Amino acid sequence: MGRLRLPQITATIRPSFRQSAPMTLAFEDFPPGHFGSYGPRRVTREEMLAFAAEFDPQPMHLDEEAASRSMLKGLSGSGWFLCSIMMRMLFDGFIGRTASLGSPGVSELRWLAPLRPGDDLTLDVEVAEARVSRSRPDTGIVTLKGAARNATGAVLCDMVTPIIVRRRAELTLGQAG
């Protein structure tokens, strides 16, 4: 197998807004509560195998027979592949138009059920907490909870991750200068 090749729609990185009229989301746009649902996004067998071959070549991700004997009882996508898809869904959903300065990491990550070829994924996102940074008051820390579900509603993965986002006053000052 060669290098990972994703469908063109997932491999193209471009802002989901026009450069002449950006709709930048600031810290104040993240009140606690349900934020959004993104997808569905179909997962193909070919991309699962390509990812596994390059990044996570365990038998349950590459070989149908070995996978059938595993505790997963069938071919399953790597958890890291699922995390990559979740990140793409976050970016396409809102991060790409957020005044995000990045993330200090992932606080929690759990793989709860196997990702299967042909799964249609939906990502539900909740803002668990939003607070102004004590050390950098021009930014806020938004803690997101994400749950990736298949078409039957089963949660395959959940995560908790903080992101650092500029406050609206900082964006306004930057546009005035």
mmCIF file of C-alpha atoms in Angstrom:
data_model
loop_
_atom_site.group_PDB
_atom_site.id
_atom_site.type_symbol
_atom_site.label_atom_id
_atom_site.label_comp_id
_atom_site.label_asym_id
_atom_site.label_seq_id
_atom_site.Cartn_x
_atom_site.Cartn_y
_atom_site.Cartn_z
ATOM 1 C CA MET A 1 0.000 0.000 0.000
ATOM 2 C CA GLY A 2 1.159 3.499 -0.804
ATOM 3 C CA ARG A 3 0.768 6.697 1.104
ATOM 4 C CA LEU A 4 -2.622 7.640 2.479
ATOM 5 C CA ARG A 5 -4.924 9.152 -0.105
ATOM 6 C CA LEU A 6 -8.135 10.668 1.184
ATOM 7 C CA PRO A 7 -11.104 11.662 -0.941
ATOM 8 C CA GLN A 8 -10.497 15.088 -2.492
ATOM 9 C CA ILE A 9 -13.185 16.761 -0.389
ATOM 10 C CA THR A 10 -11.379 15.845 2.840
ATOM 11 C CA ALA A 11 -7.891 16.577 1.519
ATOM 12 C CA THR A 12 -8.609 20.146 0.403
ATOM 13 C CA ILE A 13 -7.962 22.693 3.116
ATOM 14 C CA ARG A 14 -9.597 26.020 2.531
ATOM 15 C CA PRO A 15 -11.516 28.440 4.704
ATOM 16 C CA SER A 16 -15.271 27.884 4.772
ATOM 17 C CA PHE A 17 -15.790 31.659 4.475
ATOM 18 C CA ARG A 18 -14.857 34.348 1.960
ATOM 19 C CA GLN A 19 -11.622 36.177 2.720
ATOM 20 C CA SER A 20 -13.337 39.523 2.019
ATOM 21 C CA ALA A 21 -15.987 38.911 4.710
ATOM 22 C CA PRO A 22 -14.610 36.608 7.412
ATOM 23 C CA MET A 23 -17.073 35.401 10.038
ATOM 24 C CA THR A 24 -14.601 34.948 12.852
ATOM 25 C CA LEU A 25 -15.924 33.289 15.975
ATOM 26 C CA ALA A 26 -14.504 34.787 19.164
ATOM 27 C CA PHE A 27 -14.420 33.501 22.740
ATOM 28 C CA GLU A 28 -17.781 35.164 23.428
ATOM 29 C CA ASP A 29 -19.422 32.964 20.763
ATOM 30 C CA PHE A 30 -18.892 29.826 22.891
ATOM 31 C CA PRO A 31 -21.447 29.834 25.712
ATOM 32 C CA PRO A 32 -21.716 26.593 27.688
ATOM 33 C CA GLY A 33 -24.169 24.080 26.245
ATOM 34 C CA HIS A 34 -24.757 22.271 22.964
ATOM 35 C CA PHE A 35 -22.671 23.942 20.254
ATOM 36 C CA GLY A 36 -23.418 21.906 17.132
ATOM 37 C CA SER A 37 -23.582 18.611 15.267
ATOM 38 C CA TYR A 38 -21.433 17.973 12.211
ATOM 39 C CA GLY A 39 -21.566 15.343 9.493
ATOM 40 C CA PRO A 40 -22.454 12.815 8.426
ATOM 41 C CA ARG A 41 -19.103 11.753 7.070
ATOM 42 C CA ARG A 42 -18.850 8.323 5.405
ATOM 43 C CA VAL A 43 -15.749 6.262 6.243
ATOM 44 C CA THR A 44 -14.498 3.979 3.475
ATOM 45 C CA ARG A 45 -12.689 0.679 3.848
ATOM 46 C CA GLU A 46 -9.941 1.920 1.517
ATOM 47 C CA GLU A 47 -9.084 4.990 3.579
ATOM 48 C CA MET A 48 -9.187 2.954 6.813
ATOM 49 C CA LEU A 49 -6.707 0.465 5.356
ATOM 50 C CA ALA A 50 -4.479 3.191 3.924
ATOM 51 C CA PHE A 51 -4.290 4.996 7.275
ATOM 52 C CA ALA A 52 -3.577 1.758 9.132
ATOM 53 C CA ALA A 53 -0.876 0.700 6.677
ATOM 54 C CA GLU A 54 0.952 3.980 7.141
ATOM 55 C CA PHE A 55 0.328 4.877 10.779
ATOM 56 C CA ASP A 56 -1.171 1.999 12.824
ATOM 57 C CA PRO A 57 -0.430 -1.367 11.163
ATOM 58 C CA GLN A 58 -2.024 -3.592 13.776
ATOM 59 C CA PRO A 59 -3.751 -6.733 12.425
ATOM 60 C CA MET A 60 -7.274 -5.668 13.497
ATOM 61 C CA HIS A 61 -6.910 -2.597 11.280
ATOM 62 C CA LEU A 62 -5.408 -4.328 8.226
ATOM 63 C CA ASP A 63 -6.452 -7.977 7.971
ATOM 64 C CA GLU A 64 -10.074 -9.214 7.874
ATOM 65 C CA GLU A 65 -9.211 -12.695 9.161
ATOM 66 C CA ALA A 66 -7.006 -11.496 12.013
ATOM 67 C CA ALA A 67 -9.595 -8.848 12.862
ATOM 68 C CA SER A 68 -12.353 -11.470 13.082
ATOM 69 C CA ARG A 69 -10.304 -13.263 15.772
ATOM 70 C CA SER A 70 -9.649 -10.083 17.735
ATOM 71 C CA MET A 71 -11.772 -8.734 20.579
ATOM 72 C CA LEU A 72 -13.236 -6.292 18.017
ATOM 73 C CA LYS A 73 -14.753 -9.199 16.007
ATOM 74 C CA GLY A 74 -14.073 -7.603 12.643
ATOM 75 C CA LEU A 75 -12.082 -5.048 10.697
ATOM 76 C CA SER A 76 -11.990 -1.766 12.573
ATOM 77 C CA GLY A 77 -10.451 1.615 11.940
ATOM 78 C CA SER A 78 -7.612 2.831 14.102
ATOM 79 C CA GLY A 79 -8.667 5.057 16.974
ATOM 80 C CA TRP A 80 -6.089 7.552 15.724
ATOM 81 C CA PHE A 81 -7.782 7.531 12.325
ATOM 82 C CA LEU A 82 -11.090 8.288 14.040
ATOM 83 C CA CYS A 83 -9.438 11.159 15.938
ATOM 84 C CA SER A 84 -8.109 12.533 12.646
ATOM 85 C CA ILE A 85 -11.603 12.469 11.156
ATOM 86 C CA MET A 86 -12.994 14.164 14.254
ATOM 87 C CA MET A 87 -10.374 16.915 13.945
ATOM 88 C CA ARG A 88 -11.310 17.448 10.308
ATOM 89 C CA MET A 89 -14.994 17.642 11.228
ATOM 90 C CA LEU A 90 -14.171 20.192 13.952
ATOM 91 C CA PHE A 91 -12.143 22.261 11.490
ATOM 92 C CA ASP A 92 -14.794 22.173 8.767
ATOM 93 C CA GLY A 93 -17.566 22.763 11.307
ATOM 94 C CA PHE A 94 -16.206 25.820 13.093
ATOM 95 C CA ILE A 95 -12.491 25.811 14.022
ATOM 96 C CA GLY A 96 -11.588 27.012 10.529
ATOM 97 C CA ARG A 97 -13.496 30.232 11.201
ATOM 98 C CA THR A 98 -12.622 30.615 14.868
ATOM 99 C CA ALA A 99 -9.991 32.958 16.269
ATOM 100 C CA SER A 100 -8.308 29.882 17.724
ATOM 101 C CA LEU A 101 -4.734 30.056 18.922
ATOM 102 C CA GLY A 102 -4.480 26.293 19.254
ATOM 103 C CA SER A 103 -4.899 23.825 22.073
ATOM 104 C CA PRO A 104 -2.718 22.779 24.987
ATOM 105 C CA GLY A 105 -3.741 19.162 24.380
ATOM 106 C CA VAL A 106 -6.543 16.684 24.914
ATOM 107 C CA SER A 107 -7.722 16.229 28.504
ATOM 108 C CA GLU A 108 -9.687 13.013 27.935
ATOM 109 C CA LEU A 109 -9.997 10.595 25.041
ATOM 110 C CA ARG A 110 -11.874 7.292 25.042
ATOM 111 C CA TRP A 111 -12.501 4.822 22.256
ATOM 112 C CA LEU A 112 -15.780 3.142 23.154
ATOM 113 C CA ALA A 113 -16.791 1.103 20.100
ATOM 114 C CA PRO A 114 -15.075 0.098 16.852
ATOM 115 C CA LEU A 115 -15.122 2.218 13.730
ATOM 116 C CA ARG A 116 -16.284 0.045 10.820
ATOM 117 C CA PRO A 117 -15.945 0.421 7.064
ATOM 118 C CA GLY A 118 -19.001 2.243 5.723
ATOM 119 C CA ASP A 119 -19.843 3.974 9.009
ATOM 120 C CA ASP A 120 -21.503 7.366 8.659
ATOM 121 C CA LEU A 121 -20.081 9.543 11.440
ATOM 122 C CA THR A 122 -21.700 12.487 13.168
ATOM 123 C CA LEU A 123 -19.821 14.631 15.657
ATOM 124 C CA ASP A 124 -21.772 16.257 18.482
ATOM 125 C CA VAL A 125 -19.991 19.132 20.222
ATOM 126 C CA GLU A 126 -20.781 20.724 23.557
ATOM 127 C CA VAL A 127 -19.078 23.649 25.269
ATOM 128 C CA ALA A 128 -18.427 22.302 28.755
ATOM 129 C CA GLU A 129 -16.785 25.463 30.060
ATOM 130 C CA ALA A 130 -15.678 28.870 28.814
ATOM 131 C CA ARG A 131 -13.498 31.100 30.974
ATOM 132 C CA VAL A 132 -11.228 34.070 30.473
ATOM 133 C CA SER A 133 -7.569 33.129 30.775
ATOM 134 C CA ARG A 134 -5.980 34.331 34.024
ATOM 135 C CA SER A 135 -2.511 34.599 32.478
ATOM 136 C CA ARG A 136 -3.629 36.046 29.106
ATOM 137 C CA PRO A 137 -6.867 38.023 29.623
ATOM 138 C CA ASP A 138 -7.027 38.833 25.894
ATOM 139 C CA THR A 139 -7.937 35.162 25.371
ATOM 140 C CA GLY A 140 -10.352 32.632 26.750
ATOM 141 C CA ILE A 141 -10.170 28.910 27.279
ATOM 142 C CA VAL A 142 -13.079 26.989 25.810
ATOM 143 C CA THR A 143 -13.392 23.370 26.912
ATOM 144 C CA LEU A 144 -15.132 21.259 24.289
ATOM 145 C CA LYS A 145 -16.697 17.826 24.693
ATOM 146 C CA GLY A 146 -17.031 15.887 21.463
ATOM 147 C CA ALA A 147 -18.756 12.575 20.780
ATOM 148 C CA ALA A 148 -18.420 10.760 17.445
ATOM 149 C CA ARG A 149 -21.432 8.547 16.703
ATOM 150 C CA ASN A 150 -22.230 6.096 13.950
ATOM 151 C CA ALA A 151 -25.578 6.032 12.121
ATOM 152 C CA THR A 152 -27.148 3.850 14.842
ATOM 153 C CA GLY A 153 -26.261 6.480 17.456
ATOM 154 C CA ALA A 154 -23.558 4.418 19.152
ATOM 155 C CA VAL A 155 -20.761 6.587 20.560
ATOM 156 C CA LEU A 156 -17.466 5.393 19.061
ATOM 157 C CA CYS A 157 -15.228 7.981 20.685
ATOM 158 C CA ASP A 158 -15.553 10.835 23.104
ATOM 159 C CA MET A 159 -13.055 13.496 24.006
ATOM 160 C CA VAL A 160 -12.602 16.590 26.132
ATOM 161 C CA THR A 161 -10.234 19.240 24.852
ATOM 162 C CA PRO A 162 -9.568 22.883 25.655
ATOM 163 C CA ILE A 163 -8.915 25.424 22.924
ATOM 164 C CA ILE A 164 -7.525 28.916 23.328
ATOM 165 C CA VAL A 165 -9.609 31.579 21.581
ATOM 166 C CA ARG A 166 -9.114 35.324 21.189
ATOM 167 C CA ARG A 167 -11.680 37.541 22.856
ATOM 168 C CA ARG A 168 -13.859 39.755 20.660
ATOM 169 C CA ALA A 169 -12.274 43.028 21.873
ATOM 170 C CA GLU A 170 -8.900 41.764 20.655
ATOM 171 C CA LEU A 171 -10.332 40.994 17.215
ATOM 172 C CA THR A 172 -11.930 44.434 16.976
ATOM 173 C CA LEU A 173 -8.678 46.152 17.977
ATOM 174 C CA GLY A 174 -6.790 44.176 15.350
ATOM 175 C CA GLN A 175 -9.236 45.218 12.608
ATOM 176 C CA ALA A 176 -9.071 48.901 13.587
ATOM 177 C CA GLY A 177 -5.267 49.034 13.264
#
